[in-house]
């Protein structure tokens, strides 16, 4: 519904305006590096590249190969923590 | 504000949860994309495979995981029992005792009392004060127990700060500092009833009084305590 959509848009805008989205992004990056997700995925990238040939790899190739695996590999603890923070922000700023 | 225009009744838990999940999913996708771009650039610039060296070097520098060895394969206390020759006294000293021995031997450590030792060695005939002043000026600050230099340093200090509670630096040299302490206390402390210079009740131990108790070990006089 358009109300929903408006709400989402408004919240996203607020996230960006307050800098919270950047902070969340940095937090997520740091956690993913810490837990070894980045290294795992990089190893997977190496396989893809060796398969496709070093000279012919394109960004699209990598994206299509890597993104689904990347989503699946995020550990639950990281997800939980991020969700907690997002929820806290929503509760605080969605003016319940 | 903008948020209030949108109907708040639509905000219930499941929607909130779904929203949070969507936001998370966006963030994760951002992270993945970021990684893809990074890797792609590394591939095109040619530095992606840089950390893969040839098999032989990788085997050479592999982490060692045996008991008794560190990660480089070195033995832990290999040099513990070796003996070193001291350049000063030409004695053979065990490695673990070498550093403290050098301190004492060269007279450069904290408690090595080089000036005292020199005096003992050269005898008390020569003029001690001038020697200790000129030659060992750099040692004056290092040596806590140096007798001659401390007198001079003490005189300067007591001029600077007559009101500080801490009068005497070291408690070892009783005879030299005790008289000084009693002088100061009479000049600056507020006069108390029971206090005459020599007579102090043994029970009262202020920071300044310690010296005097040793000097005049009198028994407690009843008049003095109760006259307060």
Coordinates of C-alpha atoms in Angstrom, one line a residue:
Chain A
X1 CA 0.0 0.0 0.0
X2 CA 1.2 3.5 -0.6
X3 CA 1.1 4.2 3.1
X4 CA 3.5 1.5 3.7
X5 CA 5.7 2.7 1.0
X6 CA 5.6 6.2 2.3
X7 CA 6.5 5.0 5.7
X8 CA 9.4 3.0 4.4
X9 CA 10.6 5.9 2.4
X10 CA 10.4 8.2 5.3
X11 CA 12.3 5.8 7.6
X12 CA 15.0 5.2 5.0
X13 CA 15.4 8.9 4.6
X14 CA 15.7 9.4 8.3
X15 CA 18.3 6.6 8.5
X16 CA 20.4 8.3 5.9
X17 CA 19.9 11.8 7.2
X18 CA 21.0 10.9 10.7
X19 CA 24.0 9.1 9.5
X20 CA 22.7 5.9 11.1
X21 CA 22.8 4.0 7.8
X22 CA 26.5 4.7 7.4
X23 CA 27.2 3.6 10.9
X24 CA 25.2 0.4 10.4
X25 CA 27.1 -0.3 7.2
X26 CA 30.4 0.2 8.9
X27 CA 29.4 -2.0 11.8
X28 CA 28.3 -4.7 9.5
X29 CA 31.5 -4.6 7.5
X30 CA 33.6 -4.8 10.6
X31 CA 31.7 -7.7 11.9
X32 CA 31.8 -9.6 8.7
X33 CA 35.6 -9.2 8.5
X34 CA 35.9 -10.3 12.1
X35 CA 33.9 -13.5 11.6
X36 CA 35.9 -14.4 8.5
X37 CA 33.0 -13.9 6.1
X38 CA 35.1 -11.7 3.9
X39 CA 37.9 -14.2 3.6
X40 CA 35.5 -17.1 2.8
X41 CA 33.9 -15.1 0.1
X42 CA 37.2 -14.0 -1.3
X43 CA 38.3 -17.6 -1.6
X44 CA 35.1 -18.3 -3.4
X45 CA 35.9 -15.4 -5.7
X46 CA 39.3 -16.9 -6.5
X47 CA 37.6 -20.0 -7.6
X48 CA 35.2 -18.1 -9.8
X49 CA 38.0 -16.1 -11.4
X50 CA 40.1 -19.2 -12.1
X51 CA 37.1 -20.7 -13.7
X52 CA 36.2 -17.8 -15.9
X53 CA 39.8 -16.8 -16.7
X54 CA 41.6 -13.9 -15.2
X55 CA 41.3 -11.6 -18.2
X56 CA 37.6 -12.1 -18.8
X57 CA 36.0 -11.6 -15.5
X58 CA 33.4 -8.9 -15.3
X59 CA 31.7 -7.2 -12.4
X60 CA 28.4 -8.8 -13.4
X61 CA 30.0 -12.3 -13.2
X62 CA 31.2 -11.7 -9.8
X63 CA 28.0 -10.2 -8.6
X64 CA 25.8 -13.0 -9.8
X65 CA 28.1 -15.6 -8.4
X66 CA 29.0 -14.0 -5.2
X67 CA 25.9 -12.2 -3.9
X68 CA 23.7 -15.2 -3.2
X69 CA 26.5 -17.0 -1.5
X70 CA 27.4 -13.9 0.5
X71 CA 23.9 -13.6 1.8
X72 CA 23.8 -17.2 2.8
X73 CA 27.1 -17.1 4.6
X74 CA 26.3 -14.2 7.0
X75 CA 26.4 -15.8 10.5
X76 CA 23.3 -15.6 12.6
X77 CA 25.0 -13.7 15.4
X78 CA 25.9 -10.9 13.1
X79 CA 22.4 -10.8 11.7
X80 CA 20.9 -10.7 15.2
X81 CA 23.0 -7.9 16.3
X82 CA 22.3 -5.7 13.3
X83 CA 18.6 -6.4 13.6
X84 CA 18.7 -5.3 17.2
X85 CA 20.2 -2.1 16.3
X86 CA 17.8 -1.5 13.5
X87 CA 14.8 -2.2 15.6
X88 CA 16.1 0.1 18.3
X89 CA 16.4 2.9 15.8
X90 CA 12.9 2.2 14.4
X91 CA 11.3 2.2 17.8
X92 CA 13.0 5.4 18.7
X93 CA 12.4 7.3 15.5
X94 CA 9.2 5.9 14.1
X95 CA 7.4 7.9 16.8
X96 CA 5.3 5.2 18.2
Chain B
X1 CA 7.1 16.2 11.2
X2 CA 6.9 13.9 8.3
X3 CA 6.6 10.8 10.4
X4 CA 3.5 12.0 12.0
X5 CA 1.7 12.5 8.8
X6 CA 1.9 8.8 8.0
X7 CA -0.6 6.8 9.9
X8 CA 1.0 5.4 13.0
X9 CA -1.6 2.7 13.3
X10 CA 0.0 0.8 10.5
X11 CA 3.1 0.3 12.6
X12 CA 2.7 -3.0 14.3
X13 CA 5.3 -5.5 15.2
X14 CA 5.3 -7.7 12.2
X15 CA 5.6 -4.7 9.9
X16 CA 8.3 -3.4 12.0
X17 CA 10.1 -6.7 11.8
X18 CA 9.7 -7.0 8.1
X19 CA 11.0 -3.5 7.7
X20 CA 14.0 -4.3 9.8
X21 CA 14.7 -7.4 7.8
X22 CA 14.5 -5.4 4.6
X23 CA 17.0 -2.9 5.9
X24 CA 19.3 -5.6 6.9
X25 CA 19.1 -7.2 3.5
X26 CA 19.9 -4.0 1.9
X27 CA 23.0 -3.6 4.0
X28 CA 24.2 -7.1 3.4
X29 CA 23.8 -6.5 -0.3
X30 CA 25.8 -3.3 -0.1
X31 CA 28.6 -5.2 1.6
X32 CA 28.6 -8.0 -1.0
X33 CA 28.7 -5.4 -3.8
X34 CA 31.5 -3.6 -2.1
X35 CA 33.5 -6.8 -2.0
X36 CA 32.8 -7.5 -5.6
X37 CA 34.0 -4.2 -6.7
X38 CA 37.1 -4.5 -4.6
X39 CA 37.9 -8.0 -6.0
X40 CA 37.2 -6.9 -9.6
X41 CA 39.5 -3.9 -9.3
X42 CA 42.2 -6.1 -7.8
X43 CA 41.9 -8.5 -10.7
X44 CA 42.0 -5.9 -13.3
X45 CA 45.0 -4.1 -11.7
X46 CA 46.8 -7.3 -11.3
X47 CA 47.2 -7.5 -7.5
X48 CA 44.6 -10.0 -6.6
X49 CA 46.8 -13.1 -6.6
X50 CA 49.7 -11.4 -5.0
X51 CA 49.7 -13.2 -1.7
X52 CA 49.9 -16.6 -3.2
X53 CA 53.5 -17.5 -3.4
X54 CA 55.0 -20.6 -4.8
X55 CA 54.5 -23.9 -2.9
X56 CA 58.1 -24.2 -1.8
X57 CA 58.3 -20.9 0.1
X58 CA 54.9 -21.5 1.6
X59 CA 56.2 -24.8 3.0
X60 CA 59.4 -23.1 4.3
X61 CA 57.6 -20.5 6.4
X62 CA 54.7 -22.6 7.6
X63 CA 53.7 -22.1 11.2
X64 CA 55.3 -24.6 13.6
X65 CA 53.0 -26.3 16.1
X66 CA 55.2 -28.6 18.1
X67 CA 55.6 -28.6 21.9
X68 CA 58.7 -26.9 23.2
X69 CA 59.0 -24.7 20.1
X70 CA 57.6 -21.3 19.2
X71 CA 55.9 -20.6 15.9
X72 CA 59.2 -20.1 14.1
X73 CA 60.6 -23.4 15.3
X74 CA 63.1 -21.9 17.7
X75 CA 63.7 -23.6 21.1
X76 CA 62.4 -21.6 24.0
X77 CA 65.2 -21.1 26.6
X78 CA 68.1 -22.1 24.5
X79 CA 70.5 -19.5 25.9
X80 CA 69.5 -19.8 29.5
X81 CA 72.6 -21.7 30.6
X82 CA 75.2 -20.1 28.4
X83 CA 78.0 -18.1 30.0
X84 CA 79.1 -14.6 29.0
X85 CA 82.4 -13.0 29.8
X86 CA 82.0 -9.6 31.5
X87 CA 84.0 -6.9 29.7
X88 CA 84.7 -5.1 33.0
X89 CA 85.9 -7.7 35.4
X90 CA 86.5 -10.5 32.9
X91 CA 84.6 -13.0 34.9
X92 CA 82.4 -15.6 33.4
X93 CA 78.7 -15.0 34.3
X94 CA 75.6 -17.0 33.6
X95 CA 73.4 -15.4 30.9
X96 CA 70.3 -14.8 33.1
X97 CA 72.4 -13.1 35.7
X98 CA 74.4 -11.0 33.3
X99 CA 72.4 -7.9 33.2
X100 CA 72.2 -7.4 37.0
X101 CA 75.9 -8.2 37.3
X102 CA 76.8 -5.5 34.7
X103 CA 74.7 -3.0 36.6
X104 CA 76.7 -3.6 39.8
X105 CA 80.0 -4.0 38.0
X106 CA 79.8 -0.8 36.0
X107 CA 78.2 1.1 38.8
X108 CA 75.3 2.3 36.6
X109 CA 72.3 0.6 38.0
X110 CA 69.9 2.0 40.5
X111 CA 71.3 0.6 43.7
X112 CA 74.9 0.3 42.7
X113 CA 76.3 3.1 44.9
X114 CA 79.2 3.7 42.7
X115 CA 80.4 6.8 44.6
X116 CA 80.4 5.0 47.9
X117 CA 82.4 2.1 46.3
X118 CA 84.9 4.5 44.8
X119 CA 85.4 6.1 48.1
X120 CA 86.1 2.8 49.8
X121 CA 88.5 1.9 47.1
X122 CA 90.5 5.1 46.9
X123 CA 90.5 5.6 50.7
X124 CA 89.4 8.6 52.7
X125 CA 92.5 10.6 52.3
X126 CA 91.6 12.6 49.3
X127 CA 89.1 15.5 49.4
X128 CA 85.8 13.7 49.1
X129 CA 83.5 16.6 48.5
X130 CA 85.2 18.1 45.6
X131 CA 85.6 14.8 43.8
X132 CA 82.0 13.9 44.2
X133 CA 80.8 17.3 43.1
X134 CA 82.8 17.7 39.9
X135 CA 83.2 14.3 38.5
X136 CA 80.0 12.6 39.5
X137 CA 77.5 15.3 38.9
X138 CA 75.6 13.2 36.5
X139 CA 75.4 10.4 39.1
X140 CA 74.0 12.7 41.8
X141 CA 70.5 12.3 40.5
X142 CA 70.8 8.6 40.0
X143 CA 72.1 7.6 43.4
X144 CA 69.7 7.7 46.2
X145 CA 72.1 6.8 48.9
X146 CA 75.0 9.0 47.9
X147 CA 76.0 10.8 51.1
X148 CA 77.9 13.8 50.1
X149 CA 75.7 14.9 47.2
X150 CA 72.6 14.5 49.2
X151 CA 73.5 17.1 51.7
X152 CA 73.9 19.7 49.0
X153 CA 70.6 18.7 47.3
X154 CA 68.8 18.8 50.5
X155 CA 69.8 22.4 51.3
X156 CA 68.4 23.6 48.1
X157 CA 65.2 21.7 48.5
X158 CA 64.4 23.0 52.0
X159 CA 64.9 26.6 50.8
X160 CA 62.3 26.1 48.0
X161 CA 59.4 24.7 49.9
X162 CA 59.4 25.3 53.6
X163 CA 55.7 24.6 54.0
X164 CA 55.5 21.1 52.5
X165 CA 54.7 18.4 55.0
X166 CA 57.4 16.1 53.6
X167 CA 60.7 17.5 55.0
X168 CA 63.2 14.8 54.8
X169 CA 63.7 12.7 51.7
X170 CA 65.5 9.7 53.2
X171 CA 65.2 8.3 56.6
X172 CA 68.5 6.6 56.6
X173 CA 70.7 9.6 57.5
X174 CA 69.2 10.4 60.8
X175 CA 71.9 12.6 62.3
X176 CA 72.0 15.0 59.4
X177 CA 68.3 15.5 58.9
X178 CA 67.0 15.3 62.5
X179 CA 68.3 18.7 63.5
X180 CA 67.0 20.2 60.3
X181 CA 63.5 18.9 61.0
X182 CA 63.3 20.2 64.5
X183 CA 64.3 23.7 63.3
X184 CA 61.7 23.7 60.6
X185 CA 58.9 22.6 62.9
X186 CA 59.5 25.2 65.4
X187 CA 59.5 28.0 62.8
X188 CA 56.4 27.0 61.0
X189 CA 54.1 24.7 63.0
X190 CA 51.4 26.3 65.1
X191 CA 52.5 26.0 68.7
X192 CA 50.8 23.3 70.6
X193 CA 50.4 23.2 74.4
X194 CA 52.3 20.1 75.2
X195 CA 55.1 20.6 72.9
X196 CA 58.4 21.8 74.1
X197 CA 61.4 20.9 72.0
X198 CA 62.8 17.8 73.6
X199 CA 59.8 16.4 75.3
X200 CA 57.2 14.6 73.1
X201 CA 54.9 11.9 74.1
X202 CA 55.8 8.7 72.4
X203 CA 52.3 8.0 71.2
X204 CA 52.0 10.9 68.8
X205 CA 53.7 10.0 65.6
X206 CA 53.2 12.8 63.0
X207 CA 55.3 12.6 59.9
X208 CA 57.8 15.1 61.1
X209 CA 58.3 13.7 64.5
X210 CA 59.8 10.4 63.7
X211 CA 63.3 11.6 63.8
X212 CA 63.0 13.2 67.2
X213 CA 61.6 10.1 68.8
X214 CA 64.7 8.3 68.0
X215 CA 66.9 11.1 69.2
X216 CA 65.2 11.4 72.6
X217 CA 63.6 8.2 73.6
X218 CA 61.9 9.5 76.7
X219 CA 59.2 7.7 78.6
X220 CA 55.7 9.2 78.6
X221 CA 55.3 12.0 81.1
X222 CA 51.9 12.1 82.5
X223 CA 51.7 15.8 82.9
X224 CA 52.4 16.3 79.2
X225 CA 49.7 14.1 77.8
X226 CA 46.9 15.3 80.0
X227 CA 47.8 18.9 79.7
X228 CA 46.2 19.0 76.3

